[in-house]
Every structure is written in C-alpha cells, then in structure tokens.
Short mmCIF file of C-alpha atoms in Angstrom, two decimals:
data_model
loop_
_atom_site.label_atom_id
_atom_site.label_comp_id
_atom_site.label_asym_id
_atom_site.label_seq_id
_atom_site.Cartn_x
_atom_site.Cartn_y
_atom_site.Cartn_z
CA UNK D 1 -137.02 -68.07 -95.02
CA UNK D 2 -140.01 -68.17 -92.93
CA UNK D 3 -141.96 -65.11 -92.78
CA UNK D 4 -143.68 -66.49 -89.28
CA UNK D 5 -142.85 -65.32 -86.13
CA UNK D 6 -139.85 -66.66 -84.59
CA UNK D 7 -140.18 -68.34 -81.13
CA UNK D 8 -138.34 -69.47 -78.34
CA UNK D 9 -136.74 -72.36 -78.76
CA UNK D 10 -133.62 -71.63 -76.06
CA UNK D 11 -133.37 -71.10 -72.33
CA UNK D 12 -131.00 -68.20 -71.04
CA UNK D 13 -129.40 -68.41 -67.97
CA UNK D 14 -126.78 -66.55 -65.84
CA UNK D 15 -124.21 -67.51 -63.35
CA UNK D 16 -122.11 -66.03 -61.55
CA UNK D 17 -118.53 -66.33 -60.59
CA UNK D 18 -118.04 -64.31 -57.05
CA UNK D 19 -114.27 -63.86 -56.51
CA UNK D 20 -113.19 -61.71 -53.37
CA UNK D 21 -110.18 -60.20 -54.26
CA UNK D 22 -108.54 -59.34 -50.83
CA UNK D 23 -108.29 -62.87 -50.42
CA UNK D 24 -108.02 -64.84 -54.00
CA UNK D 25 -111.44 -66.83 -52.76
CA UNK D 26 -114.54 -67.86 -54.44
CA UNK D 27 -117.38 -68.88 -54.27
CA UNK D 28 -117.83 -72.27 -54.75
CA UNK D 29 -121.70 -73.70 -54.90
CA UNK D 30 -122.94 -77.04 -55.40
CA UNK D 31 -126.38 -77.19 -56.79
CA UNK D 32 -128.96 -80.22 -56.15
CA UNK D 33 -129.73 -80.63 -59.68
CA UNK D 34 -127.76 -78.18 -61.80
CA UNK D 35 -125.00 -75.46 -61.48
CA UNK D 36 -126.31 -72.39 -62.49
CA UNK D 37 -129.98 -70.64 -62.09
CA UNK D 38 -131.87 -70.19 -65.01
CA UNK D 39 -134.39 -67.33 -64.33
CA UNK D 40 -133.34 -64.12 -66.81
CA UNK D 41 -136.22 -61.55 -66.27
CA UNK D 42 -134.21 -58.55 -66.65
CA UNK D 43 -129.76 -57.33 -67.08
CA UNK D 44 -127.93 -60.44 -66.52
CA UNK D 45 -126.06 -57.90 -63.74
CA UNK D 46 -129.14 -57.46 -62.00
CA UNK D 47 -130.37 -61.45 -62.54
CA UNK D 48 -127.07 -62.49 -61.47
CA UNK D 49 -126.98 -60.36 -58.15
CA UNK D 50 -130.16 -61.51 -57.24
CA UNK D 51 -129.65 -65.19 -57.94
CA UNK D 52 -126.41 -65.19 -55.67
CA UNK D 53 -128.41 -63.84 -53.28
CA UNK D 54 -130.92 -65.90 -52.91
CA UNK D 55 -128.53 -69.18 -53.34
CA UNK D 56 -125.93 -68.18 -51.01
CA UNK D 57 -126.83 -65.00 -49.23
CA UNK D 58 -123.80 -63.38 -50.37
CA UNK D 59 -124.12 -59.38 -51.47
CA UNK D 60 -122.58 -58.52 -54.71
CA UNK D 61 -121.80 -56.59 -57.64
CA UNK D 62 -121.79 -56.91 -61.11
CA UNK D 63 -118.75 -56.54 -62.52
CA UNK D 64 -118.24 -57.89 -66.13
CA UNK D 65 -119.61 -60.58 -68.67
CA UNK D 66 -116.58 -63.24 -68.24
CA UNK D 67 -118.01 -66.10 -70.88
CA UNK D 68 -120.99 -67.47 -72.70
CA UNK D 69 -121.68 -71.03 -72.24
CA UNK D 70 -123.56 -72.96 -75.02
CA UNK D 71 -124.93 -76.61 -74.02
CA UNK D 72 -126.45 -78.74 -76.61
CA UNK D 73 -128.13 -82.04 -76.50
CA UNK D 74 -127.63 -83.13 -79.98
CA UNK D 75 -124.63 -81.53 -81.56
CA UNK D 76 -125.60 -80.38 -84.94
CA UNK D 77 -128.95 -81.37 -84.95
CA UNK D 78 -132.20 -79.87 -83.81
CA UNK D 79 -131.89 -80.01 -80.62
CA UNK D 80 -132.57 -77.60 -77.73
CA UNK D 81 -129.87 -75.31 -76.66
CA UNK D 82 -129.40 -73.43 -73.69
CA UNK D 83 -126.91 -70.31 -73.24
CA UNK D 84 -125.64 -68.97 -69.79
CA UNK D 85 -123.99 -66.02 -69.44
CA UNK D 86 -121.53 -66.13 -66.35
CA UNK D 87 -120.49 -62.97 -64.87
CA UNK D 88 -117.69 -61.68 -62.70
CA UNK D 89 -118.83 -60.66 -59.49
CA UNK D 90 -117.17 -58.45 -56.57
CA UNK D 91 -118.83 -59.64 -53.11
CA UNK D 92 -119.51 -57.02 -50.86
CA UNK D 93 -120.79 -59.49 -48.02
CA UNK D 94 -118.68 -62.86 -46.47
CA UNK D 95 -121.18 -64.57 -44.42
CA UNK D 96 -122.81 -67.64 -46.83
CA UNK D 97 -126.36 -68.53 -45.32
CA UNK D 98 -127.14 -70.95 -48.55
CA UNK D 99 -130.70 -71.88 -50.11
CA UNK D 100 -131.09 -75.74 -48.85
CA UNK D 101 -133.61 -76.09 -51.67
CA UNK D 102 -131.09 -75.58 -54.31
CA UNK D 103 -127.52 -76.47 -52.39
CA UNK D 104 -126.23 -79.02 -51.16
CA UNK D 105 -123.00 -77.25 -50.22
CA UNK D 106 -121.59 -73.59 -50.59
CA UNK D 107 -118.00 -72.36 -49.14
CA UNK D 108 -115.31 -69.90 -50.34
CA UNK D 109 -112.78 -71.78 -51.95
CA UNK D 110 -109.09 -70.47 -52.99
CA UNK D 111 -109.18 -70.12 -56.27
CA UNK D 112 -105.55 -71.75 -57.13
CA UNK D 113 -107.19 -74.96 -55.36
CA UNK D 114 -110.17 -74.68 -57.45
CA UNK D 115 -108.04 -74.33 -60.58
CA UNK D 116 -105.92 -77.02 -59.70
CA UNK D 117 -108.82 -79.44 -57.99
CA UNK D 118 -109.85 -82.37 -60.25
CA UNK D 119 -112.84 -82.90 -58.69
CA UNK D 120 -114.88 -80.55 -60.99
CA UNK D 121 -116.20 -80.42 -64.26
CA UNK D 122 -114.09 -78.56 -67.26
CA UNK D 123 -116.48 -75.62 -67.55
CA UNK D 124 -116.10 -74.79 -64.14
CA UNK D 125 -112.20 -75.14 -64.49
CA UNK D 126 -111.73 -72.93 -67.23
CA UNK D 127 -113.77 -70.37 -65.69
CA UNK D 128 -111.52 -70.50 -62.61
CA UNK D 129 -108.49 -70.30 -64.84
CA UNK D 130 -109.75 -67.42 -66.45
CA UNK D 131 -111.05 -65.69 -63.21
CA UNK D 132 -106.99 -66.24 -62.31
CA UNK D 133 -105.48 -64.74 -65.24
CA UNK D 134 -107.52 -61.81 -64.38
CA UNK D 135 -106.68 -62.17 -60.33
CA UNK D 136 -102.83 -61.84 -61.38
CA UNK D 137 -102.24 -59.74 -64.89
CA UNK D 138 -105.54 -57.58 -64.81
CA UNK D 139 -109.27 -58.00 -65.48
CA UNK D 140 -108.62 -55.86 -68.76
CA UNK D 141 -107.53 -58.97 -69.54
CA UNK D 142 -110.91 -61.54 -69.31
CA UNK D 143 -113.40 -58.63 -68.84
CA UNK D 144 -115.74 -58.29 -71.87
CA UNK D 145 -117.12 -54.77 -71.47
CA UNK D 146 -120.47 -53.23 -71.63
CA UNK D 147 -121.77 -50.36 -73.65
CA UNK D 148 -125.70 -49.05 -73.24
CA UNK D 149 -127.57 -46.99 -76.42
CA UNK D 150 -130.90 -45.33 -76.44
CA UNK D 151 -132.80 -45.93 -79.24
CA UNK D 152 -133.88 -42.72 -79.89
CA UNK D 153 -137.12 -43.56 -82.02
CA UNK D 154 -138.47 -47.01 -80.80
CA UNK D 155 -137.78 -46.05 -77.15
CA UNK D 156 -136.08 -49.47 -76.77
CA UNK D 157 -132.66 -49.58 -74.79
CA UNK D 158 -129.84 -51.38 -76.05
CA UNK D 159 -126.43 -53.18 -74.40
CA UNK D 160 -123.27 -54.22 -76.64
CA UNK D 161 -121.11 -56.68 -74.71
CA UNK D 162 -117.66 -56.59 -76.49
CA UNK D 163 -114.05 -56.54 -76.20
CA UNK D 164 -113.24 -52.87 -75.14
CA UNK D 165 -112.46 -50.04 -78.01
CA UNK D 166 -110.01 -48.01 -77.20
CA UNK D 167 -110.99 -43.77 -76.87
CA UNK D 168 -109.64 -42.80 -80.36
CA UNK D 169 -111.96 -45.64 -82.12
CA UNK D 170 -114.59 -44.57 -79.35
CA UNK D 171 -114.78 -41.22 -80.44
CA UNK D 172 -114.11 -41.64 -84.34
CA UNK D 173 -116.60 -40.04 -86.19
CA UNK K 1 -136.98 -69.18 -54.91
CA UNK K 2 -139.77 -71.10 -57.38
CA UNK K 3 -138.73 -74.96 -57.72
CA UNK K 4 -140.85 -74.76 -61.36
CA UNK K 5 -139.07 -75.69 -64.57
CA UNK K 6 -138.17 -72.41 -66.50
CA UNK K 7 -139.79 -71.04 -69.19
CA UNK K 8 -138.52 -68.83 -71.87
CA UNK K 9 -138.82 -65.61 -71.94
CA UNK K 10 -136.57 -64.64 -74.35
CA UNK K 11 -135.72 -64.93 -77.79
CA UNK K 12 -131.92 -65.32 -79.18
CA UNK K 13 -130.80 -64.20 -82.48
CA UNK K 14 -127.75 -64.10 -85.07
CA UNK K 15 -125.79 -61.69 -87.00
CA UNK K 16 -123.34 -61.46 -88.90
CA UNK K 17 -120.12 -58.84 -89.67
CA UNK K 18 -119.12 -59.70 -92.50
CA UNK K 19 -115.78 -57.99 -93.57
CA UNK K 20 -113.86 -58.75 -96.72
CA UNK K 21 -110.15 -58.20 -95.30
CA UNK K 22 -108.80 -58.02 -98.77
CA UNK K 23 -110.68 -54.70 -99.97
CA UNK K 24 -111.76 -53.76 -96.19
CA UNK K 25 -115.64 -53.49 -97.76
CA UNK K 26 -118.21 -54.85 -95.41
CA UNK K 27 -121.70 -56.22 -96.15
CA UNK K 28 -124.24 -53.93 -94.79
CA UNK K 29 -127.79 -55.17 -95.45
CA UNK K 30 -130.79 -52.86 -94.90
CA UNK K 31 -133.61 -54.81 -93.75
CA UNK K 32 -137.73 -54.76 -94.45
CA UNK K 33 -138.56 -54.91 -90.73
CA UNK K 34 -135.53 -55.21 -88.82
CA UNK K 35 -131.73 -55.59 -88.97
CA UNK K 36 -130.82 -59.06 -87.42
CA UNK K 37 -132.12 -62.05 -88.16
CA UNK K 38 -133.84 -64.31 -85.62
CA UNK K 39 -133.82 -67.81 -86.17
CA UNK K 40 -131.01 -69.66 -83.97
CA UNK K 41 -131.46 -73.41 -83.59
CA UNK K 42 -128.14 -74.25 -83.79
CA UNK K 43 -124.71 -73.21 -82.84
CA UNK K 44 -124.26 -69.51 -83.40
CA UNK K 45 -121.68 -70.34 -86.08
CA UNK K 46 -123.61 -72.12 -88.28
CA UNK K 47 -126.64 -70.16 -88.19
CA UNK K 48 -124.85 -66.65 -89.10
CA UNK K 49 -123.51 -68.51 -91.96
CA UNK K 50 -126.80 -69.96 -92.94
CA UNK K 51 -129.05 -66.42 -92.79
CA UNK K 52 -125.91 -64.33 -94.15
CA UNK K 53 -126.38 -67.10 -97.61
CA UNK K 54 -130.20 -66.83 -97.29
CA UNK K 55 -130.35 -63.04 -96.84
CA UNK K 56 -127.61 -62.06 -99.38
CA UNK K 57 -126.29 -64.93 -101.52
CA UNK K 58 -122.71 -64.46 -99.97
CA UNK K 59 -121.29 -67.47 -98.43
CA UNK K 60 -119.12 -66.71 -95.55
CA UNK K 61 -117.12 -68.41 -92.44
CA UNK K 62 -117.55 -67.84 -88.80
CA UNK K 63 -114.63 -66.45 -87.41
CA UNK K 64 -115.33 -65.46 -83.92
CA UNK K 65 -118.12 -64.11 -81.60
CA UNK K 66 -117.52 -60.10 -81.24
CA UNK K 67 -120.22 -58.97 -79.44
CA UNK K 68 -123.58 -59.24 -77.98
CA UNK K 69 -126.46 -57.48 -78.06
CA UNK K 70 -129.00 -57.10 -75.76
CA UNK K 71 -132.68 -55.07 -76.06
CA UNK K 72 -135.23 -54.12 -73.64
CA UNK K 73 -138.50 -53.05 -74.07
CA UNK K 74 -139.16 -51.71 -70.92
CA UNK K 75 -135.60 -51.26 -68.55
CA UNK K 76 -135.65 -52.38 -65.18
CA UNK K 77 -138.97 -53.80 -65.68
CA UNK K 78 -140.56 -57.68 -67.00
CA UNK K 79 -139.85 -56.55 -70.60
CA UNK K 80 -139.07 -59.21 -72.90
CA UNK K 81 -135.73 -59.36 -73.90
CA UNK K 82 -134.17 -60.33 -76.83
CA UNK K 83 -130.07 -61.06 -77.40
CA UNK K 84 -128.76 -61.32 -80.52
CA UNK K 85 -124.79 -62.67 -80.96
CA UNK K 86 -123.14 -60.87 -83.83
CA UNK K 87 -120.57 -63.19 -85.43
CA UNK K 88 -117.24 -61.87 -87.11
CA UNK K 89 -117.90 -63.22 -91.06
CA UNK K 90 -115.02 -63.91 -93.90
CA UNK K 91 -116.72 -64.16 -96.86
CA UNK K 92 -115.57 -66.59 -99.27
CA UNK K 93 -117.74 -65.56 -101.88
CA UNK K 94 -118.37 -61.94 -103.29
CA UNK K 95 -122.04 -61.83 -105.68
CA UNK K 96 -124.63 -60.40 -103.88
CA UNK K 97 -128.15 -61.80 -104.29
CA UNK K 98 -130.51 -60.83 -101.59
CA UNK K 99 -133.61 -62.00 -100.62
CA UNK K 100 -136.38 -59.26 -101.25
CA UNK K 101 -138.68 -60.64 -98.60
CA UNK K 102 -136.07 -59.75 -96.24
CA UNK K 103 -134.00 -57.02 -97.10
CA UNK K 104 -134.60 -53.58 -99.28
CA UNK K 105 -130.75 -53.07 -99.94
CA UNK K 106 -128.12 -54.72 -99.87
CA UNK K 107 -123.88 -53.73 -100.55
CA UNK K 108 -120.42 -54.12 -99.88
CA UNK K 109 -119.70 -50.48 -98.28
CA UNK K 110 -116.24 -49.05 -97.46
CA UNK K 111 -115.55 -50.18 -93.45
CA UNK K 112 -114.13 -46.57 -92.69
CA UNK K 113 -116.80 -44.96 -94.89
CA UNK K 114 -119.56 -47.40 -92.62
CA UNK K 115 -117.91 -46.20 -89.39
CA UNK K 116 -118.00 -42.69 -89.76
CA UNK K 117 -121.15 -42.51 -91.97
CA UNK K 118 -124.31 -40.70 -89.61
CA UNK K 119 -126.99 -42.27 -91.40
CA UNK K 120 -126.95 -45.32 -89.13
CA UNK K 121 -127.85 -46.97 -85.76
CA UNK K 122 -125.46 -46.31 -82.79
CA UNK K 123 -125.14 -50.07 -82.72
CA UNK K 124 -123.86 -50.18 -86.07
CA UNK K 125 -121.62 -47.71 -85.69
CA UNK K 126 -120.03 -49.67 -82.65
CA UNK K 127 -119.85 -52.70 -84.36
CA UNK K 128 -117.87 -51.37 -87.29
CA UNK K 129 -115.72 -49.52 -84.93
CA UNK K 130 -115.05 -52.75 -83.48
CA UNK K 131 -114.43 -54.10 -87.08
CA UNK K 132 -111.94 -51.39 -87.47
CA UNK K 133 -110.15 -51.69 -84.31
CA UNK K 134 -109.23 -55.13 -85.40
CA UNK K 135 -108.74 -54.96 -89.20
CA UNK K 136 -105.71 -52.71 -88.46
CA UNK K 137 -104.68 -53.73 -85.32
CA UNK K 138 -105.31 -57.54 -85.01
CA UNK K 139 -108.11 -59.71 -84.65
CA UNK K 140 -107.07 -60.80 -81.56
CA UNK K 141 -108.38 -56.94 -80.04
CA UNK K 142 -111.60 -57.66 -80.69
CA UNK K 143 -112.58 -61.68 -80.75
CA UNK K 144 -114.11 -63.41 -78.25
CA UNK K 145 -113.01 -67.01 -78.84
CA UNK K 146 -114.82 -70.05 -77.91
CA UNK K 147 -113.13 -73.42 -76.69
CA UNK K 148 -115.30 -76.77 -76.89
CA UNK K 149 -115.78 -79.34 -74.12
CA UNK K 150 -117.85 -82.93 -74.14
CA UNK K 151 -119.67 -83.92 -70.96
CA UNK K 152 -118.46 -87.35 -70.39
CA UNK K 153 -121.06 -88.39 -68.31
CA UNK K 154 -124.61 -86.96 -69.71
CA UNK K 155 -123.52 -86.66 -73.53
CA UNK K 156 -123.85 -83.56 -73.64
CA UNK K 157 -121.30 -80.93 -75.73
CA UNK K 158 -120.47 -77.41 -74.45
CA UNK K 159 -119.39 -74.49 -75.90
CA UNK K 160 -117.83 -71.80 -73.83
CA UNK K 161 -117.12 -68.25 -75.31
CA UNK K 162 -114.33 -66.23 -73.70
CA UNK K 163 -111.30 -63.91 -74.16
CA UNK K 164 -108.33 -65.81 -75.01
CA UNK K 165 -106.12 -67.85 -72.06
CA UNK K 166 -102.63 -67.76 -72.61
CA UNK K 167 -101.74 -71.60 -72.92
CA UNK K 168 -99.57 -71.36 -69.52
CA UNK K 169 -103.05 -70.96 -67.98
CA UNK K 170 -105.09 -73.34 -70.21
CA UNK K 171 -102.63 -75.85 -69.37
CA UNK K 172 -102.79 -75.42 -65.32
CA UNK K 173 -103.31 -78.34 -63.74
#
C-alpha cells in the first residue's frame, strides 16, 4: 500500500430527523437542491442542531445516531462517495420560520402519514419507519449509542457510536 | 448560511474486527504509525476486506458495520476530524502474513484474553467488548445492518446503515 498521505476523497454530512414526541410529528423539509446539509465542522450533535436551526428555526437536541447513509455515483467503481449521518432529534421549539435560500417548504408532518405517503423517496421512508418503531416499542430499539474516551497521551478525544453494551460487558475487566 | 459547494474537511477510514467464531481468536494487528487504516474509496465493505488482505494476508468477509469512530483534535473547536467505520470480519482464511511497512505485530489473540488485557487503547477494549457481547449472545446485539436502495431517477445507489426493522415495519406501506 501507499505510504503517501491519504486525502479526502468523501464529503460528510448530517441530517437530522426532528420527531416531537407529544404529538408523533416531524419535521418534514424540502430542500431546493438537496435534502440534507453538508457542512460537518465539529460532533454531528452539535452540526446537526445548528443546521436545523438555521433551515427551519426549530430548537433541538441531539438525541442519537439513527443511520448512516452511503450515496455513490458509480457503484463499485472509483467514484466519489458521500456519507450522512442522520440523527434523532428532540425539538424543544414548534414555531418553523424556514431558510428561503435552502427550502422550498418545511411543516410538521405526522409521522404515520409520512411513513405511509408515496410521495417521497425510499431513504426518507425508511427513516420514518424506523423513527416509528422507536415512537411505539422504544428508542432502545433504533438508537445507536454514544461512548466518549480521552486519549490520555495524544490529547485527542475519541467517540464510539455502537449498539449499546450492557453494564456487566461495560464494566468487564 | 454559505450557498458555496462544500469542501472536505474530513477524512474517512476502515477497520476491521476480525473474529474467528470457531476458536473465538481475533486478529489484533499492532501498527507502525497508527491502528486503522485510511484509504476508503469504496463501499466500507469492500475496503475492510481489501486492507485486512493487504495488512495481514487473511482474507475475510464483511459481516456488518459495528461501530464508528470518531477523533478530534481539538473538541468543540475547527479541528479536523477523522471517522473511521470498524467492520465486523469472518475470516475465511487463517495464515498470517503481514505487511512490515504497515504493521510491527501481528496475531490471532484470545477475544476474552483481548478484552480484559490492560495493555491496550480504551477503544480497543470497547470494541472487543462489543465482539464479546455478540459472540455469546447473538450477532444481532451488536450489528448495525445496512439495507440498499437505487435512485430511480439520478442513477445513483444508496446505502443506508441502521438497526434492524422488524419486517412488519419494513413492509408498511
């Protein structure tokens, strides 16, 4: 393998997916030219909280990683791929004042009607289904949970995303 | 917010946990400069399967996305940050033969003697708790599974990582 550096050769984006749980909405946005924000400067938590913000005007809170979406332009091949990591947000505001730049329409949607509308694309279907699962039989169930580590040496900071442990593997030494 | 195409600020990387379920030994690699690889120009499958061969001579199969990793240099701040996806590995061959540019050691090491070993990152550690959790317990703890869809109209092919639906749920219309 090459001993060069490696480079960028990917995009990384976050979404997120704001469901207000006292009344089964969400937060339905359509974009001008895309569906999610790609700006990742910092957590996807914090990028995602910001972006919603700024799109929608809605106030929110990070939650969990709900799903990674891959997109590639040439299956197989060398082409560019972008990742987008869409997050499960609790809103802590209602009132949508959206970002005419970037929307061409934003509501609060039920989320059965979303999962059942066919007016969408598949991504954005499956999310909704899995955002219901969770609405009905838990988020334990769709969460995938965060851990942070100091690196004690490098001072770098570290997050594992994962499917939770439970205590006794937690605390197995 | 800016209306400029995004850049990348970020660089994506693979690894891969690679467990052999019929002695419970995992392939722990110690590396020159760091412990993941960082090449990534394909799916994430494909390219834990190609650095696990080049780094160690053991071919392998992805099996499922179990967690991801995320380092910053300076929290909070404009860091750069890197995220690697560590794949779940079955090897399918056994012969180690590692690369010496890359790695100074490399061995299949007891899972349970890798988990509670102290001589390792906090990461590691995590990760082979992980392993644990669902060598003795089920796979299905721990995987995050991915479901493919095609994008009719733009060509384009998606890849969306997740826990797993039930199919009552998948199959909502």
């Amino acid at each position: 393998p090459s001993r060069l550096p490696g480079f960028a050769t990917h995009q990384l984006g976050v979404a997120g997916a704001v469901l207000d749980e006292s009344t089964g909405k969400v937060l339905v946005v359509q974009d001008r030219n895309k569906i999610y924000c790609k700006d990742f400067s910092s957590y996807p938590g914090d990028t995602a909280v910001r972006e919603v913000f700024e799109e929608t005007g809605i106030k929110s809170e990070f939650k969990s990683i709900l799903s990674i979406r891959q997109q590639h332009e040439h299956p197989g091949a060398f082409g560019k791929s972008d990742m987008y990591i869409i997050c499960r947000m609790e809103p802590s505001s209602f009132h949508i004042s959206f970002c005419q730049h970037e929307c061409l329409r934003c509501e609060w949607m039920d989320l059965e009607e979303l999962v059942r509308t066919e007016n969408t694309t598949p991504i954005t279907s499956n999310v909704a289904k899995l955002l219901l699962y969770g609405y009905r039989e838990g988020f334990d169930r769709i969460d995938i949970t965060m851990r942070e580590f100091p690196a004690v040496y490098t001072g770098l900071f570290y997050k594992l995303y994962h499917r939770e442990l439970p205590e006794s593997y937690k605390n197995m030494t």
